[in-house]
Coordinates of C-alpha atoms and ligand atoms in Angstrom, one line a residue:
M132 CA 3.6 17.6 -1.6
A133 CA 4.2 15.4 -4.6
F134 CA 3.3 12.0 -5.8
T135 CA 6.0 10.3 -7.7
V136 CA 5.1 7.2 -9.7
F137 CA 8.3 5.4 -10.6
S138 CA 8.1 4.2 -14.1
S139 CA 11.2 2.1 -13.5
P140 CA 13.0 1.3 -10.2
L141 CA 16.0 3.3 -11.5
V142 CA 14.1 6.6 -12.0
L143 CA 14.8 9.1 -9.2
S144 CA 12.2 11.1 -7.4
Q145 CA 11.6 14.7 -8.1
S146 CA 9.7 15.5 -5.0
V147 CA 8.9 18.8 -3.5
A148 CA 9.2 19.5 0.2
A149 CA 5.8 19.2 1.7
A150 CA 4.3 21.7 4.1
G151 CA 3.6 20.8 7.7
L152 CA 0.2 19.8 9.0
A153 CA -1.0 22.1 11.7
G154 CA -1.8 20.3 15.0
A155 CA -0.2 17.1 13.9
P156 CA 2.5 15.3 15.9
A157 CA 6.1 15.3 14.7
P158 CA 7.3 14.8 12.0
F159 CA 4.0 15.6 10.3
D160 CA 3.9 19.1 11.9
K161 CA 7.0 20.1 9.9
G162 CA 6.2 18.2 6.6
G163 CA 8.5 16.5 4.3
V164 CA 7.5 13.0 5.4
K165 CA 8.2 10.4 2.7
I166 CA 6.3 7.1 2.4
A167 CA 6.9 4.5 -0.3
L168 CA 4.1 2.3 -1.7
I169 CA 5.5 -0.8 -3.4
S170 CA 3.1 -2.9 -5.3
Y171 CA 3.4 -6.4 -6.7
I172 CA 0.5 -6.0 -9.2
S173 CA -0.5 -2.6 -10.7
A174 CA -2.7 -3.7 -13.6
G175 CA -6.4 -3.8 -13.1
D176 CA -9.1 -1.6 -11.5
F177 CA -8.6 -2.8 -8.0
F178 CA -4.9 -1.9 -7.8
Q179 CA -5.4 1.5 -9.7
A180 CA -8.2 2.4 -7.2
Y181 CA -6.1 1.3 -4.2
Q182 CA -3.2 3.5 -5.4
A183 CA -5.6 6.4 -5.9
G184 CA -6.9 6.1 -2.4
A185 CA -3.3 5.9 -1.0
Q186 CA -2.5 9.1 -3.0
A187 CA -5.6 10.9 -1.7
Q188 CA -4.7 10.1 1.9
A189 CA -1.1 11.0 1.4
K190 CA -2.2 14.4 0.0
A191 CA -4.4 15.0 3.0
L192 CA -1.5 14.3 5.3
G193 CA 1.0 16.4 3.4
V194 CA 3.1 13.3 2.7
D195 CA 5.4 12.9 -0.2
L196 CA 4.3 9.5 -1.5
R197 CA 6.6 7.5 -3.8
I198 CA 4.7 4.8 -5.8
F199 CA 6.6 2.0 -7.3
P200 CA 4.6 0.1 -9.9
G201 CA 4.2 -3.7 -9.6
R202 CA 4.9 -5.9 -12.6
Q203 CA 4.4 -9.3 -10.9
N204 CA 8.1 -9.4 -10.6
A205 CA 9.4 -10.6 -7.2
A206 CA 13.1 -9.6 -7.9
E207 CA 12.0 -6.1 -9.0
Q208 CA 9.8 -5.7 -5.9
R209 CA 12.8 -6.6 -3.7
E210 CA 15.0 -4.1 -5.6
Q211 CA 12.3 -1.4 -5.1
I212 CA 12.2 -2.0 -1.3
L213 CA 16.0 -1.4 -1.2
Q214 CA 15.6 1.7 -3.3
A215 CA 12.9 3.1 -1.0
V216 CA 15.2 2.6 1.9
N217 CA 18.0 4.5 0.1
L218 CA 15.6 7.3 -0.8
G219 CA 14.9 7.9 2.8
A220 CA 11.3 6.7 3.1
Q221 CA 10.2 6.8 6.7
A222 CA 7.6 4.1 6.0
I223 CA 7.0 1.5 3.3
V224 CA 3.6 0.1 2.4
I225 CA 4.0 -3.3 0.7
D226 CA 0.9 -4.1 -1.5
H227 CA 0.8 -7.9 -2.3
G228 CA 3.9 -9.9 -3.1
L229 CA 5.5 -13.2 -2.3
P230 CA 6.5 -13.4 1.3
E231 CA 9.5 -15.7 0.7
S232 CA 11.1 -13.2 -1.5
L233 CA 10.5 -10.2 0.8
S234 CA 11.4 -11.1 4.4
D235 CA 15.1 -10.3 4.3
V236 CA 14.8 -7.0 2.5
V237 CA 11.9 -6.0 4.7
Q238 CA 14.0 -6.9 7.8
Q239 CA 16.7 -4.6 6.5
A240 CA 14.2 -1.7 6.3
L241 CA 12.9 -2.5 9.9
D242 CA 16.5 -2.6 11.1
K243 CA 17.0 0.9 9.8
G244 CA 14.0 2.1 11.8
I245 CA 11.7 2.3 8.8
K246 CA 8.1 1.4 9.5
V247 CA 6.5 -1.2 7.3
V248 CA 2.8 -1.9 6.6
A249 CA 1.7 -5.0 4.6
F250 CA -1.5 -5.2 2.6
D251 CA -2.5 -8.7 1.5
V252 CA 0.9 -10.2 1.9
N253 CA 1.6 -12.2 5.0
L254 CA 5.0 -11.0 6.3
N255 CA 4.5 -12.7 9.7
N256 CA 6.3 -10.1 11.7
P257 CA 4.8 -8.6 14.9
K258 CA 6.3 -5.3 13.9
I259 CA 4.4 -5.2 10.7
P260 CA 0.6 -4.3 10.7
Q261 CA -1.3 -6.4 8.2
V262 CA -4.1 -4.7 6.3
E263 CA -6.8 -6.9 4.7
Q264 CA -10.4 -6.8 3.5
S265 CA -11.7 -9.6 5.6
D266 CA -11.3 -12.1 2.9
H267 CA -13.2 -14.7 4.8
K268 CA -16.2 -12.4 4.9
L269 CA -15.7 -11.6 1.2
A270 CA -15.9 -15.2 0.3
E271 CA -18.8 -16.0 2.7
L272 CA -20.9 -13.1 1.4
A273 CA -20.5 -14.3 -2.3
L274 CA -20.9 -18.0 -1.5
D275 CA -24.0 -17.4 0.7
Q276 CA -25.5 -15.6 -2.2
A277 CA -24.6 -18.4 -4.6
I278 CA -26.3 -20.9 -2.3
K279 CA -29.3 -18.6 -2.0
D280 CA -29.6 -18.4 -5.8
N281 CA -28.7 -21.9 -6.8
G282 CA -29.4 -24.2 -3.8
N283 CA -26.7 -26.4 -2.4
S284 CA -26.3 -28.8 -5.2
F285 CA -24.5 -27.6 -8.3
K286 CA -21.4 -28.2 -10.5
A287 CA -19.0 -25.3 -10.0
G288 CA -16.0 -23.9 -11.8
Y289 CA -13.5 -22.2 -9.4
A290 CA -11.0 -19.5 -10.4
Y291 CA -8.0 -19.6 -8.0
V292 CA -4.2 -19.2 -8.0
A293 CA -2.5 -20.3 -4.8
G294 CA 0.2 -18.1 -3.1
F295 CA -1.7 -14.8 -2.9
A296 CA -2.8 -14.2 0.6
P297 CA -6.3 -12.9 -0.2
L298 CA -7.0 -15.7 -2.6
D299 CA -5.7 -18.3 -0.1
R300 CA -7.9 -16.9 2.6
R301 CA -11.0 -16.9 0.3
N302 CA -10.0 -20.5 -0.6
E303 CA -10.3 -21.5 3.0
I304 CA -14.0 -20.5 2.9
W305 CA -14.6 -22.2 -0.4
D306 CA -13.1 -25.4 1.1
K307 CA -15.5 -25.1 4.1
V308 CA -18.5 -24.5 2.0
K309 CA -17.8 -27.6 -0.1
A310 CA -17.2 -29.6 3.0
A311 CA -20.6 -28.5 4.4
N312 CA -22.5 -29.0 1.2
S313 CA -21.7 -32.3 -0.5
G314 CA -23.9 -31.4 -3.5
I315 CA -21.5 -28.5 -4.4
V316 CA -19.0 -30.1 -6.6
E317 CA -15.9 -28.3 -7.9
T318 CA -15.7 -29.7 -11.4
A319 CA -12.8 -27.6 -12.6
R320 CA -10.2 -25.2 -11.2
F321 CA -8.3 -22.6 -13.3
G322 CA -7.0 -19.1 -13.2
T323 CA -3.9 -17.0 -14.0
V324 CA -2.5 -13.9 -12.3
S325 CA -0.4 -11.9 -14.7
D326 CA -0.5 -8.6 -16.5
T327 CA -3.2 -10.1 -18.7
T328 CA -5.2 -11.9 -15.9
A329 CA -8.7 -11.5 -17.5
T330 CA -7.8 -12.6 -21.0
S331 CA -5.6 -15.5 -19.9
T332 CA -8.2 -16.6 -17.4
A333 CA -10.8 -16.4 -20.3
D334 CA -8.8 -18.7 -22.4
Q335 CA -8.6 -21.2 -19.6
A336 CA -12.3 -20.8 -18.8
K337 CA -13.2 -21.6 -22.4
A338 CA -11.4 -24.9 -22.3
V339 CA -13.0 -25.7 -19.0
F340 CA -16.6 -24.9 -20.2
R341 CA -16.1 -26.9 -23.4
A342 CA -14.9 -29.9 -21.3
N343 CA -17.6 -29.5 -18.6
P344 CA -20.9 -28.3 -20.1
D345 CA -22.7 -29.1 -16.8
I346 CA -21.0 -26.2 -14.9
S347 CA -23.7 -23.7 -13.8
V348 CA -21.9 -21.6 -11.2
V349 CA -18.5 -20.1 -11.1
F350 CA -16.8 -18.8 -8.0
A351 CA -14.3 -16.3 -9.3
P352 CA -13.2 -14.3 -6.2
Y353 CA -11.2 -11.6 -8.0
D354 CA -12.8 -9.2 -10.5
E355 CA -10.2 -9.9 -13.2
F356 CA -11.1 -13.6 -12.9
A357 CA -14.8 -12.8 -13.1
R358 CA -14.2 -10.6 -16.2
G359 CA -12.3 -13.5 -17.8
V360 CA -15.1 -16.0 -17.0
K361 CA -17.7 -13.6 -18.4
L362 CA -15.8 -13.1 -21.6
A363 CA -15.4 -16.9 -22.0
A364 CA -19.1 -17.4 -21.5
A365 CA -20.0 -14.8 -24.0
D366 CA -17.6 -16.2 -26.6
L367 CA -19.1 -19.7 -26.2
G368 CA -22.7 -18.3 -26.1
I369 CA -23.4 -19.9 -22.7
S370 CA -24.0 -16.7 -20.6
A371 CA -27.7 -17.5 -20.0
K372 CA -26.9 -20.8 -18.2
L373 CA -24.1 -19.5 -16.0
K374 CA -23.9 -17.5 -12.8
I375 CA -20.7 -15.9 -11.7
Y376 CA -20.0 -14.8 -8.1
S377 CA -16.9 -12.7 -7.5
A378 CA -15.0 -10.3 -5.3
D379 CA -14.1 -6.6 -5.9
I380 CA -15.9 -3.9 -7.7
S381 CA -15.1 -0.9 -9.9
T382 CA -17.0 1.3 -12.3
A383 CA -16.0 -1.0 -15.2
D384 CA -17.2 -4.0 -13.2
I385 CA -20.5 -2.4 -12.5
Q386 CA -21.1 -1.9 -16.2
E387 CA -20.3 -5.5 -16.9
I388 CA -22.5 -6.7 -14.1
V389 CA -25.6 -4.7 -15.1
E390 CA -25.4 -5.2 -18.9
D391 CA -28.2 -7.2 -20.4
G392 CA -27.7 -10.9 -20.2
S393 CA -24.7 -10.6 -17.9
P394 CA -24.0 -13.9 -16.0
W395 CA -22.0 -11.9 -13.3
V396 CA -24.8 -11.8 -10.7
A397 CA -23.0 -10.8 -7.4
T398 CA -19.8 -9.6 -6.0
S399 CA -18.6 -8.8 -2.5
A400 CA -16.3 -5.9 -2.2
T401 CA -14.7 -3.1 -0.3
N402 CA -13.9 0.3 -1.8
P403 CA -10.2 -0.3 -2.8
A404 CA -9.6 3.5 -2.4
V405 CA -10.6 3.2 1.2
V406 CA -8.1 0.3 1.7
G407 CA -5.3 2.4 0.1
A408 CA -6.1 5.2 2.4
V409 CA -6.2 2.9 5.5
S410 CA -2.8 1.5 4.5
I411 CA -1.3 5.1 4.4
R412 CA -2.9 5.9 7.7
A413 CA -1.3 2.8 9.3
A414 CA 2.1 4.0 8.0
A415 CA 1.6 7.5 9.2
L416 CA 0.5 6.5 12.7
Q417 CA 3.6 4.4 13.1
I418 CA 5.8 7.2 11.9
A419 CA 4.2 9.4 14.6
G420 CA 5.0 6.8 17.2
E421 CA 1.4 5.8 17.8
T422 CA 0.2 2.3 18.3
V423 CA -1.3 0.5 15.4
P424 CA -3.2 -2.9 15.7
H425 CA -1.5 -5.8 14.2
Q426 CA -4.5 -6.8 12.1
I427 CA -6.4 -4.0 10.3
I428 CA -9.6 -5.0 8.6
V429 CA -11.7 -3.2 6.1
D430 CA -15.1 -4.9 5.9
P431 CA -16.7 -5.8 2.6
V432 CA -20.3 -5.6 1.5
L433 CA -22.3 -7.8 -0.9
V434 CA -23.5 -6.2 -4.1
T435 CA -25.9 -8.0 -6.4
Q436 CA -26.8 -7.4 -10.0
K437 CA -30.4 -6.9 -9.0
Q438 CA -29.5 -4.2 -6.4
L439 CA -27.4 -2.4 -9.0
R440 CA -30.1 -2.6 -11.7
D441 CA -32.9 -1.7 -9.3
A442 CA -31.1 1.4 -7.9
N443 CA -29.8 2.3 -11.4
V444 CA -26.2 2.3 -10.1
K445 CA -23.7 2.9 -12.9
T446 CA -20.5 3.9 -11.2
I447 CA -18.6 3.5 -7.9
E448 CA -19.6 7.0 -7.0
D449 CA -23.3 6.0 -7.4
L450 CA -22.7 3.0 -5.3
A451 CA -21.0 5.1 -2.6
K452 CA -24.1 7.3 -2.4
K453 CA -26.4 4.3 -1.9
I454 CA -24.1 2.7 0.7
P455 CA -22.3 5.5 2.6
S456 CA -20.2 3.0 4.6
F457 CA -18.6 1.9 1.4
S458 CA -16.6 5.2 1.2
T459 CA -15.3 5.3 4.8
S460 CA -13.5 3.2 7.3
S461 CA -12.8 4.1 10.9
A462 CA -9.8 1.8 10.9
V463 CA -6.5 3.3 12.1
T464 CA -7.4 7.0 12.3
A465 CA -6.7 9.8 14.6
S466 CA -8.0 13.3 15.2
W467 CA -5.0 14.8 13.5
I468 CA -5.4 12.8 10.3
P469 CA -7.5 14.6 7.8
S470 CA -10.0 12.6 5.7
A471 CA -9.0 11.7 2.2
A472 CA -11.1 13.0 -0.6
F473 CA -11.8 10.4 -3.3
Ligands
SR1_584 C1 -4.1 -11.7 -7.0 S1 -4.8 -11.1 -5.6 C2 -6.2 -10.2 -6.1 C3 -7.0 -9.7 -5.0 O1 -6.2 -8.8 -4.3 C4 -7.0 -7.9 -3.6 O2 -7.3 -8.4 -2.3 C5 -8.3 -7.8 -4.4 O3 -9.4 -7.9 -3.6 C6 -8.1 -8.9 -5.4 O4 -9.3 -9.7 -5.5

């Protein structure tokens, strides 16, 4: 089998015919199954790990996985979906994106009998299973910890960009928490999603902190936002009076969380490699004609700075050893689907 990462939507695949998977249903028994993974964002640890998990599961299944990189470009993502259709993909996994720019091209794929799986983009189609990390739970875990650490009266900064399904779902919980705790005041809202999310968000956070020196807590429910906020706090020399609560985790994030004086005190996260593997399994099961639930959830866990320091966790692999459930998900599996090795 081969993994083809498309450096541009115009580059053609050089795939190798994959061998069949003994005991699997058709067409996996004969091999040569093609799946396309089309991302909207590729930069950043979360998306790299998600793709690596998808690759690992594809390899275990003998699938020829074509990966189209995301460049936060809706027109390019549309083009890539059409290209995947033309390349003969039997399923397409769409990882993030803007629903309004995708629905017609996704419908063209469905009309040709191609299976579609959506991760973190609401395509609102009963034929398309939706994979998510339980974003409500992600936000609840982080915000419960924020209240545990800081009480229910503080001035908060909030990093958010509307229009991304996971961030919108996390925002629903933030709104609920503020409504239930009148002492929690959102003093400033900021954030950028781009190929330079962390540094752009850092520039915004600096301006926010200068204008609002009473902010003591930041809810930054995306690790690139949290990195930006941490960078801004360090540049302004205010790390000691700030606490950051985030989502997502990676080896680089762990290092930033545990370093001396880090204001990044907790994050709630899944293992993104597991989410990538689950997305490929959902596609594979559909290709095999098996039923897949409409909503597929990978549950997150809360990880605090104290837990990481106390257990001397330095990498994602260390974390997985401490929390075995972090590296597995029983979502959308079958006896014929081999486990992915991350
Ligand atoms: C811009 S959306 C970023 C989020 O997508 C994934 O759900 C990750 O958890 C990340 O926080």
